[in-house]
PDB file of N, CA and C in Angstrom:
ATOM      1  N   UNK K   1     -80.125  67.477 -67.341  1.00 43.00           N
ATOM      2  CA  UNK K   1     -79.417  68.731 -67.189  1.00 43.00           C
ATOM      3  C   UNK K   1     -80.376  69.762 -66.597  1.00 43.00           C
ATOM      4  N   UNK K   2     -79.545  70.473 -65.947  1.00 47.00           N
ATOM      5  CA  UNK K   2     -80.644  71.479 -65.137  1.00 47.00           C
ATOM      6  C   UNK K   2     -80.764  72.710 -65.803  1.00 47.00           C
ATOM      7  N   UNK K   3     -82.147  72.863 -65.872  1.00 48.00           N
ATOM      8  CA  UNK K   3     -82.235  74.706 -66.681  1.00 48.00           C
ATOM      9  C   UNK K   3     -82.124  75.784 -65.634  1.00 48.00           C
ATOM     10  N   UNK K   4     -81.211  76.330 -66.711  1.00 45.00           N
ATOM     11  CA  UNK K   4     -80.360  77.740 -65.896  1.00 45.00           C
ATOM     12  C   UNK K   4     -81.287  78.584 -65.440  1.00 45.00           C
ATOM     13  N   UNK K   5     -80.754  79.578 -64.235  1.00 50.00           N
ATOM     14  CA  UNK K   5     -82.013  80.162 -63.950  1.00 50.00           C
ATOM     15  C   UNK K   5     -80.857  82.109 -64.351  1.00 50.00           C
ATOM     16  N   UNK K   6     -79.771  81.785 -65.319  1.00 45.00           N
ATOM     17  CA  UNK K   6     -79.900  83.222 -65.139  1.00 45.00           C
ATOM     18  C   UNK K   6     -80.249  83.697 -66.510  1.00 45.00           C
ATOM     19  N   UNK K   7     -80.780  84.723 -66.184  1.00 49.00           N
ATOM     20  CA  UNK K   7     -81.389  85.773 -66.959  1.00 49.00           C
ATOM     21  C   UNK K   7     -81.039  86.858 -67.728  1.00 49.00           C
ATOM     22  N   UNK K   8     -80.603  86.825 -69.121  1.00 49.00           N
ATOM     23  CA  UNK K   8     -80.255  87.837 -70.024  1.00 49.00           C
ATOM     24  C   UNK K   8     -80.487  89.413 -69.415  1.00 49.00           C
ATOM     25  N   UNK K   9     -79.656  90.199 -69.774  1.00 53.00           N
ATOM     26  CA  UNK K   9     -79.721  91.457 -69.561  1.00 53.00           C
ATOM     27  C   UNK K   9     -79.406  92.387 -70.770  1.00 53.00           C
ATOM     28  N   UNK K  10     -79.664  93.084 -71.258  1.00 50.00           N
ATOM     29  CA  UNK K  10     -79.159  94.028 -72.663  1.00 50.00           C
ATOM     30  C   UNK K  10     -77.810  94.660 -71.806  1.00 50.00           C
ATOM     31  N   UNK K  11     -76.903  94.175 -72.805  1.00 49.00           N
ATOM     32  CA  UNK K  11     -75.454  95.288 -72.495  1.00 49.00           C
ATOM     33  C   UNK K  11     -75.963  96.765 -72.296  1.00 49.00           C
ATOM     34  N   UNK K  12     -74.848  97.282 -71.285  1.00 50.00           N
ATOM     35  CA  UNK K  12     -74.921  98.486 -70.879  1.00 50.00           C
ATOM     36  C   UNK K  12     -75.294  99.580 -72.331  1.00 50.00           C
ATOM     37  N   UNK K  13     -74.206  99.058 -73.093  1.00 52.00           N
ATOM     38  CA  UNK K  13     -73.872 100.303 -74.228  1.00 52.00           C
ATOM     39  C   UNK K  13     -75.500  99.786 -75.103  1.00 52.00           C
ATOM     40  N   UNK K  14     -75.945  99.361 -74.986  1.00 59.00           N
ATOM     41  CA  UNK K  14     -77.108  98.226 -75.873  1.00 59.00           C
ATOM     42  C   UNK K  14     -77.952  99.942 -76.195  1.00 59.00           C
ATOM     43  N   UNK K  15     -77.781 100.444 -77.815  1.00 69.00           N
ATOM     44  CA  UNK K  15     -78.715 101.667 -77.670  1.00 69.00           C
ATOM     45  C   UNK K  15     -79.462 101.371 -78.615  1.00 69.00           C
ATOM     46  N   UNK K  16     -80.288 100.029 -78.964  1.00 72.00           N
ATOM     47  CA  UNK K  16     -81.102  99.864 -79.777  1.00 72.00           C
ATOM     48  C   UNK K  16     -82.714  99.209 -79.161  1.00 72.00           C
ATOM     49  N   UNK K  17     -83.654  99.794 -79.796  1.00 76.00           N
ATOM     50  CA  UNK K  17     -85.051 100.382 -78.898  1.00 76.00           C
ATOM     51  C   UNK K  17     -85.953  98.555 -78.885  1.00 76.00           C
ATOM     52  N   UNK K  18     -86.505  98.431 -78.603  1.00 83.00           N
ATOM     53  CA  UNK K  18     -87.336  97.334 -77.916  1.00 83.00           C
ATOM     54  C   UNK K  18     -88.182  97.492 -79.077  1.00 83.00           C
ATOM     55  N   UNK K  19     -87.938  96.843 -80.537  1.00 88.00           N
ATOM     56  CA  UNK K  19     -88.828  96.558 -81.831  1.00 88.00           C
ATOM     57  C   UNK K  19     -90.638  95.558 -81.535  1.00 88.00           C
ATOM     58  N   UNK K  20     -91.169  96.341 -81.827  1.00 90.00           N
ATOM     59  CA  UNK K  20     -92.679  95.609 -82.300  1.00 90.00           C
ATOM     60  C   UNK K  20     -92.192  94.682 -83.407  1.00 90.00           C
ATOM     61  N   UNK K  21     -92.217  93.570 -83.440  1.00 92.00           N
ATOM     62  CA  UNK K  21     -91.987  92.250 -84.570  1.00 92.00           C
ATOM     63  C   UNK K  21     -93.259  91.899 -85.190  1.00 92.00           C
ATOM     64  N   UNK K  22     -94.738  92.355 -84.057  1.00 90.00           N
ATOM     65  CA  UNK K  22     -95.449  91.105 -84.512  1.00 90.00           C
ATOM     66  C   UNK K  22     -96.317  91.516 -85.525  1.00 90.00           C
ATOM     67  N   UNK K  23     -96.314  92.586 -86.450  1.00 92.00           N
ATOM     68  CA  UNK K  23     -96.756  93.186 -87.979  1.00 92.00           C
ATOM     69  C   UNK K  23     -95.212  93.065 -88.761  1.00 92.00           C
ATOM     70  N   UNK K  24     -94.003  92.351 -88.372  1.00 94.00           N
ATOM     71  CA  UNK K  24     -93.160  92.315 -89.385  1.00 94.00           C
ATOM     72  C   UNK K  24     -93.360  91.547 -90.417  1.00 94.00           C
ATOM     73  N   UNK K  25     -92.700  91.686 -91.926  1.00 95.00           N
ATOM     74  CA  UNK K  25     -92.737  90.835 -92.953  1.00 95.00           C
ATOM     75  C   UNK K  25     -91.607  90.076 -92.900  1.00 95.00           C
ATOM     76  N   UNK K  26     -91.496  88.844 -93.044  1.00 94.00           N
ATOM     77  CA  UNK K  26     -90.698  88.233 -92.364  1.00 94.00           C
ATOM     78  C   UNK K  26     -89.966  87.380 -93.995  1.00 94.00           C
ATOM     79  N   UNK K  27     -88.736  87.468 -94.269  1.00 92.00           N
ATOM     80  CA  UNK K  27     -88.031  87.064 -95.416  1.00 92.00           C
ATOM     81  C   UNK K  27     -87.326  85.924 -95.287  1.00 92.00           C
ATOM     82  N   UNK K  28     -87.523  85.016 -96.452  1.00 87.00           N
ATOM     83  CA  UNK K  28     -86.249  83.821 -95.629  1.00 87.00           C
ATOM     84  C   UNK K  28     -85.377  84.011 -96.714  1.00 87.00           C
ATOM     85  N   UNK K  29     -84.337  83.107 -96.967  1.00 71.00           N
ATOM     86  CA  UNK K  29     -83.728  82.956 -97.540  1.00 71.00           C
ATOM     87  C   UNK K  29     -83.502  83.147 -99.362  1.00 71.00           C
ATOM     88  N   UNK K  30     -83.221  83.428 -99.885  1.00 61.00           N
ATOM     89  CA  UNK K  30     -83.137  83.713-101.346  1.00 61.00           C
ATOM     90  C   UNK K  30     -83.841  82.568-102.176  1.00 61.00           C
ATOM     91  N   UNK K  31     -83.193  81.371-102.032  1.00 64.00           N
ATOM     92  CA  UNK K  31     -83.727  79.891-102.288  1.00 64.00           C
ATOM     93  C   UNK K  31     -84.697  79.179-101.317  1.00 64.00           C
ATOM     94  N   UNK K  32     -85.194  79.726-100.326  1.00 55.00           N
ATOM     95  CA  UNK K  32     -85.531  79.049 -98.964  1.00 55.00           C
ATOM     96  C   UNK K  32     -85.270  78.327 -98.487  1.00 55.00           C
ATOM     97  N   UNK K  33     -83.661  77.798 -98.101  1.00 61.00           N
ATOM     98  CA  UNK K  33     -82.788  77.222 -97.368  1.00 61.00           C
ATOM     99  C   UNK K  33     -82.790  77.673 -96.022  1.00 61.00           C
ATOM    100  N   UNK K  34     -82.702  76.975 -95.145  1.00 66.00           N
ATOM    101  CA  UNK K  34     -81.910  77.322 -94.079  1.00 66.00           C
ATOM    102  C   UNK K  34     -83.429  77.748 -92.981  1.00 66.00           C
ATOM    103  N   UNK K  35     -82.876  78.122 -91.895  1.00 84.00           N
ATOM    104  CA  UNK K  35     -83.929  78.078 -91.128  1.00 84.00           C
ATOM    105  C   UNK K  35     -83.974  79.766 -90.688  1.00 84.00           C
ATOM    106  N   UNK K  36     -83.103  80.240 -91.078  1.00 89.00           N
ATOM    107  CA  UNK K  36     -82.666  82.139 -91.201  1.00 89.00           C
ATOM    108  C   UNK K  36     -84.129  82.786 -91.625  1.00 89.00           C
ATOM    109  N   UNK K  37     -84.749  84.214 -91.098  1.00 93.00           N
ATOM    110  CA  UNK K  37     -85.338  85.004 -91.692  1.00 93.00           C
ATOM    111  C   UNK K  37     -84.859  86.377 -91.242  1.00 93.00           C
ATOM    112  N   UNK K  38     -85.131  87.198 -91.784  1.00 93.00           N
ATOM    113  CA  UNK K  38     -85.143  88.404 -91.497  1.00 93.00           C
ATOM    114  C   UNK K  38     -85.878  89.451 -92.081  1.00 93.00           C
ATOM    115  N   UNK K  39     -86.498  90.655 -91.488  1.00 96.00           N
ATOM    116  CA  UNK K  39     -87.267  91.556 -91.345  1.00 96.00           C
ATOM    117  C   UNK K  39     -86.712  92.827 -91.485  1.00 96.00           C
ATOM    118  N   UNK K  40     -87.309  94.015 -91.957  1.00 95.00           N
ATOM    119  CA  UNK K  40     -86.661  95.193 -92.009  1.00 95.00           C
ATOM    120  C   UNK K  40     -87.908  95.942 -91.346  1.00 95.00           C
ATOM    121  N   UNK K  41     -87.408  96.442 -90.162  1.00 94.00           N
ATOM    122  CA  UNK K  41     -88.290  97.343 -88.972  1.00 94.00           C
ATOM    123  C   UNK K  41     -87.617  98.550 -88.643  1.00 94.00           C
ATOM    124  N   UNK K  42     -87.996  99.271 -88.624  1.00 92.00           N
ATOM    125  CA  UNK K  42     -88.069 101.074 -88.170  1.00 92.00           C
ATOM    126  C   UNK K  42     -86.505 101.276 -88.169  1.00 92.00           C
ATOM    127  N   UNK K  43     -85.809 100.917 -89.727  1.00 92.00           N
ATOM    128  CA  UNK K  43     -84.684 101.303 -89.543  1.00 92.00           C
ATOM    129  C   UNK K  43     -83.688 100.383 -89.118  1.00 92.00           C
ATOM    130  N   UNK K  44     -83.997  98.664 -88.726  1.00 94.00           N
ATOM    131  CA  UNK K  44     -82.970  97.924 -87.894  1.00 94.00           C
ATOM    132  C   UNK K  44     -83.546  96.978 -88.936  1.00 94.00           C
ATOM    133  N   UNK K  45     -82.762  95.737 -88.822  1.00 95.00           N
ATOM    134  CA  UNK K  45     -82.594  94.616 -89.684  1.00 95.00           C
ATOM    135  C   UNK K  45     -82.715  93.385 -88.368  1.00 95.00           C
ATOM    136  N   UNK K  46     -84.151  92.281 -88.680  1.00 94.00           N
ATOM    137  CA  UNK K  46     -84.486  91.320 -87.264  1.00 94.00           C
ATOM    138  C   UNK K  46     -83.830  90.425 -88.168  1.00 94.00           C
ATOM    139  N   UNK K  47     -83.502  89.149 -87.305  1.00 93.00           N
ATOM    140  CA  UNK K  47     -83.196  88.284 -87.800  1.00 93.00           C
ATOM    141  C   UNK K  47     -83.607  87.021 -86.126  1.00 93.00           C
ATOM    142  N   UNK K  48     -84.095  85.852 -87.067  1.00 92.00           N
ATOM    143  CA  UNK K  48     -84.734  84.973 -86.283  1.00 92.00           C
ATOM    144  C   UNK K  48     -84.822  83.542 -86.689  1.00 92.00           C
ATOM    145  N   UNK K  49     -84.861  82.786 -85.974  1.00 90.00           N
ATOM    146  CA  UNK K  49     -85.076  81.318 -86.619  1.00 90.00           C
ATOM    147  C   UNK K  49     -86.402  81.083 -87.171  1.00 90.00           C
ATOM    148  N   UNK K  50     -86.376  80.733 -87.777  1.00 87.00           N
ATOM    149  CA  UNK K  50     -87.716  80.305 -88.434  1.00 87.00           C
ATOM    150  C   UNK K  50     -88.400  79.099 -87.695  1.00 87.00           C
ATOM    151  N   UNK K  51     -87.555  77.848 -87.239  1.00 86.00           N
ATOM    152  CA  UNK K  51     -88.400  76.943 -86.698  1.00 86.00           C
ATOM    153  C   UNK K  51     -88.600  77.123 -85.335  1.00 86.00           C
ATOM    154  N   UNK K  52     -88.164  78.319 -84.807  1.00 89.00           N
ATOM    155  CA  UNK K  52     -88.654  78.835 -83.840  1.00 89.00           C
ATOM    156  C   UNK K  52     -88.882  80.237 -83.307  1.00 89.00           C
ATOM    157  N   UNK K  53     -89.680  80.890 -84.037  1.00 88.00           N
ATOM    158  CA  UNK K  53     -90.070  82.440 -84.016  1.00 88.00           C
ATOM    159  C   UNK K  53     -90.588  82.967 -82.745  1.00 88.00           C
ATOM    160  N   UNK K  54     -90.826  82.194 -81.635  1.00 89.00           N
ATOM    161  CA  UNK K  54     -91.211  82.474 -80.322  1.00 89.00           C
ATOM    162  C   UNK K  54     -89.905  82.931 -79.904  1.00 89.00           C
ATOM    163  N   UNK K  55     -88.760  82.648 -80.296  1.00 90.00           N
ATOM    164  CA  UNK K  55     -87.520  83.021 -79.369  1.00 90.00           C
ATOM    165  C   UNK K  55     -87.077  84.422 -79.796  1.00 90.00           C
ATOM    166  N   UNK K  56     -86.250  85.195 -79.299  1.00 90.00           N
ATOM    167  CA  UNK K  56     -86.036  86.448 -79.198  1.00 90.00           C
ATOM    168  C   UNK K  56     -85.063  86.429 -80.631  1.00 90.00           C
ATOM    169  N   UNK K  57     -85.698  87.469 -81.218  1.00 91.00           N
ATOM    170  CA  UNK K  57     -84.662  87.916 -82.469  1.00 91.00           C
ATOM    171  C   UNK K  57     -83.370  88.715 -82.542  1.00 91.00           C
ATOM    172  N   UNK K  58     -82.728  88.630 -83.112  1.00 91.00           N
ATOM    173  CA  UNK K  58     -81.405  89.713 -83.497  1.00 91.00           C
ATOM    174  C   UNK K  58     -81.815  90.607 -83.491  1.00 91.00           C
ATOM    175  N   UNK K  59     -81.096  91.784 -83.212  1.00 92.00           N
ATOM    176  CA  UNK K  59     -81.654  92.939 -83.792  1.00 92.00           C
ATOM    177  C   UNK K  59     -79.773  93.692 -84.310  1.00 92.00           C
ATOM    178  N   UNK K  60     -80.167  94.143 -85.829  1.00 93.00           N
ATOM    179  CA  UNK K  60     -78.706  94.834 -86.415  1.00 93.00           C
ATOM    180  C   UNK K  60     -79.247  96.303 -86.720  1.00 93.00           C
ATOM    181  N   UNK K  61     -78.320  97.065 -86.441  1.00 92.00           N
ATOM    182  CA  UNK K  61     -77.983  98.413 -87.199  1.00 92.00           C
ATOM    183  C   UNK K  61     -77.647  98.102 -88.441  1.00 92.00           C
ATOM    184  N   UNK K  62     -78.368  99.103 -89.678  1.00 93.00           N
ATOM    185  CA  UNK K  62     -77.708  98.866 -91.143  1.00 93.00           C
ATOM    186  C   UNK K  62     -76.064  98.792 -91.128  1.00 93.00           C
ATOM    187  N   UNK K  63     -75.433  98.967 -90.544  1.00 93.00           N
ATOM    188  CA  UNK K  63     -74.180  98.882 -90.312  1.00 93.00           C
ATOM    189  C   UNK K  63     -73.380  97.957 -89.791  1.00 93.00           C
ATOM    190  N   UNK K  64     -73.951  97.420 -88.758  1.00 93.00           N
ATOM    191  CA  UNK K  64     -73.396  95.898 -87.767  1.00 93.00           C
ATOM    192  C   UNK K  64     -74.214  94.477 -88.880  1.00 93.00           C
ATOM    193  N   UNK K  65     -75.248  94.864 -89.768  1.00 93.00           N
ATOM    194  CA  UNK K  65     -75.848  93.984 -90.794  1.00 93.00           C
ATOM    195  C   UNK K  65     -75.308  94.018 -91.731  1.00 93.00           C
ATOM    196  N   UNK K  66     -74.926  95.308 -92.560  1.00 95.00           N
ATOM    197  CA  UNK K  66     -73.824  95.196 -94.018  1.00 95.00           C
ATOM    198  C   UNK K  66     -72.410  94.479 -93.097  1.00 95.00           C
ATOM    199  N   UNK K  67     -71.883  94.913 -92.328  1.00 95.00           N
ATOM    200  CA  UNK K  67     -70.619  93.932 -91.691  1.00 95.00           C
ATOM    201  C   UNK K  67     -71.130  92.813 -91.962  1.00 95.00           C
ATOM    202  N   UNK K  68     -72.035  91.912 -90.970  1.00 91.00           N
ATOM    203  CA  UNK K  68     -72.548  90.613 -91.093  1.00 91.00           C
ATOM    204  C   UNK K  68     -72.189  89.801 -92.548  1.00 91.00           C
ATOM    205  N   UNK K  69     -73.310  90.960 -93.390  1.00 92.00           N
ATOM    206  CA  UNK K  69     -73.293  89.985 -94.793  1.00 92.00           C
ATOM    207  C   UNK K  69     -72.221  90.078 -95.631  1.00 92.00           C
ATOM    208  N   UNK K  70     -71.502  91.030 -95.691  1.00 95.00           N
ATOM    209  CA  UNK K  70     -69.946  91.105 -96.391  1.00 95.00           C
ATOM    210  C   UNK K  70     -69.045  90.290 -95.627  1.00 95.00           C
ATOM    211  N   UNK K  71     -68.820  89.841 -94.459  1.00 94.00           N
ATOM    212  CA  UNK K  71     -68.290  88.897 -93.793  1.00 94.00           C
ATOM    213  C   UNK K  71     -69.172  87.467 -94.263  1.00 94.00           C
ATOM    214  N   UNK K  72     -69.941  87.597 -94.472  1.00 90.00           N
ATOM    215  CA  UNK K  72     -70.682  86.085 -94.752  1.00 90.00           C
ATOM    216  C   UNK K  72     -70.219  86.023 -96.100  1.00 90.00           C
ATOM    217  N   UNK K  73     -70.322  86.988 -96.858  1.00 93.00           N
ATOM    218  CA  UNK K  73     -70.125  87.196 -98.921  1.00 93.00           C
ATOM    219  C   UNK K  73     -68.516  86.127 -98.500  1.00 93.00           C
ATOM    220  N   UNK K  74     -67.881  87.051 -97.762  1.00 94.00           N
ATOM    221  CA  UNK K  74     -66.324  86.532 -97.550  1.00 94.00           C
ATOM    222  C   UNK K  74     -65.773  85.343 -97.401  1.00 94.00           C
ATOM    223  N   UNK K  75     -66.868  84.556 -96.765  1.00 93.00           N
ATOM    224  CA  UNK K  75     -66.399  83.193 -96.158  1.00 93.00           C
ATOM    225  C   UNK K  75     -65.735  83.238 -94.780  1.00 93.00           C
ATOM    226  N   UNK K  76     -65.840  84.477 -93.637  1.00 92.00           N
ATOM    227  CA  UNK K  76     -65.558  84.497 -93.069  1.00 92.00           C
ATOM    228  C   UNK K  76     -66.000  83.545 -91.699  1.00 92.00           C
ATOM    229  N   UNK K  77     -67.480  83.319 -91.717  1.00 87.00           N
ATOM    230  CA  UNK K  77     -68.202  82.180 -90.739  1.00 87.00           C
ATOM    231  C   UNK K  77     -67.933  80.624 -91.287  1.00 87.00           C
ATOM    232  N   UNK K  78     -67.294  80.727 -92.551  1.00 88.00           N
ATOM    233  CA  UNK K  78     -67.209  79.038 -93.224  1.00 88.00           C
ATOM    234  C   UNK K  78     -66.716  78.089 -92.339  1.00 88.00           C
ATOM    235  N   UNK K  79     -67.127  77.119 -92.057  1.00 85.00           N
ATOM    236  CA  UNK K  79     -65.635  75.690 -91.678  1.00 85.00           C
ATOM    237  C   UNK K  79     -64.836  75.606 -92.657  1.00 85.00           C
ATOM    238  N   UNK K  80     -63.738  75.075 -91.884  1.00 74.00           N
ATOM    239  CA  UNK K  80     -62.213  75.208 -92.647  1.00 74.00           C
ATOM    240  C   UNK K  80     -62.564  73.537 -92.320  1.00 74.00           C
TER     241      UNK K  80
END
């Protein structure tokens, strides 16, 4: 398969700032399941794979992150 050559762009409306990660404290999971971590930086919530932390992280507003996890509390991402 051939690797793509196009290139991510931040959405227009995208008004969240270009985070320093690499002094973050980095959290995994409650039980340490899963390959999930996340970080709390200057106000935004990172979130990243763990078995691969070279790749570009999430970045949430406390707001688009409480959505996230009350939708997750919900069972809203579950398989049916």
């Amino acid at each position: 398969m051939a690797e793509s050559t196009i290139q991510q762009q931040p959405l227009a409306s995208w008004d969240k700032p270009e985070l320093d990660l690499s002094n973050a404290e980095w959290r995994s999971g409650s039980r340490g399941r899963g390959d999930v971590q996340i970080a709390f930086v200057e106000g935004f919530v990172a979130m990243r794979n763990s078995g691969r932390p070279e790749n570009p992280s999430l970045i949430f507003t406390p707001a688009e992150w409480g959505a996230f996890v009350s939708g997750a509390r919900e069972g809203e991402f579950d398989l049916t």
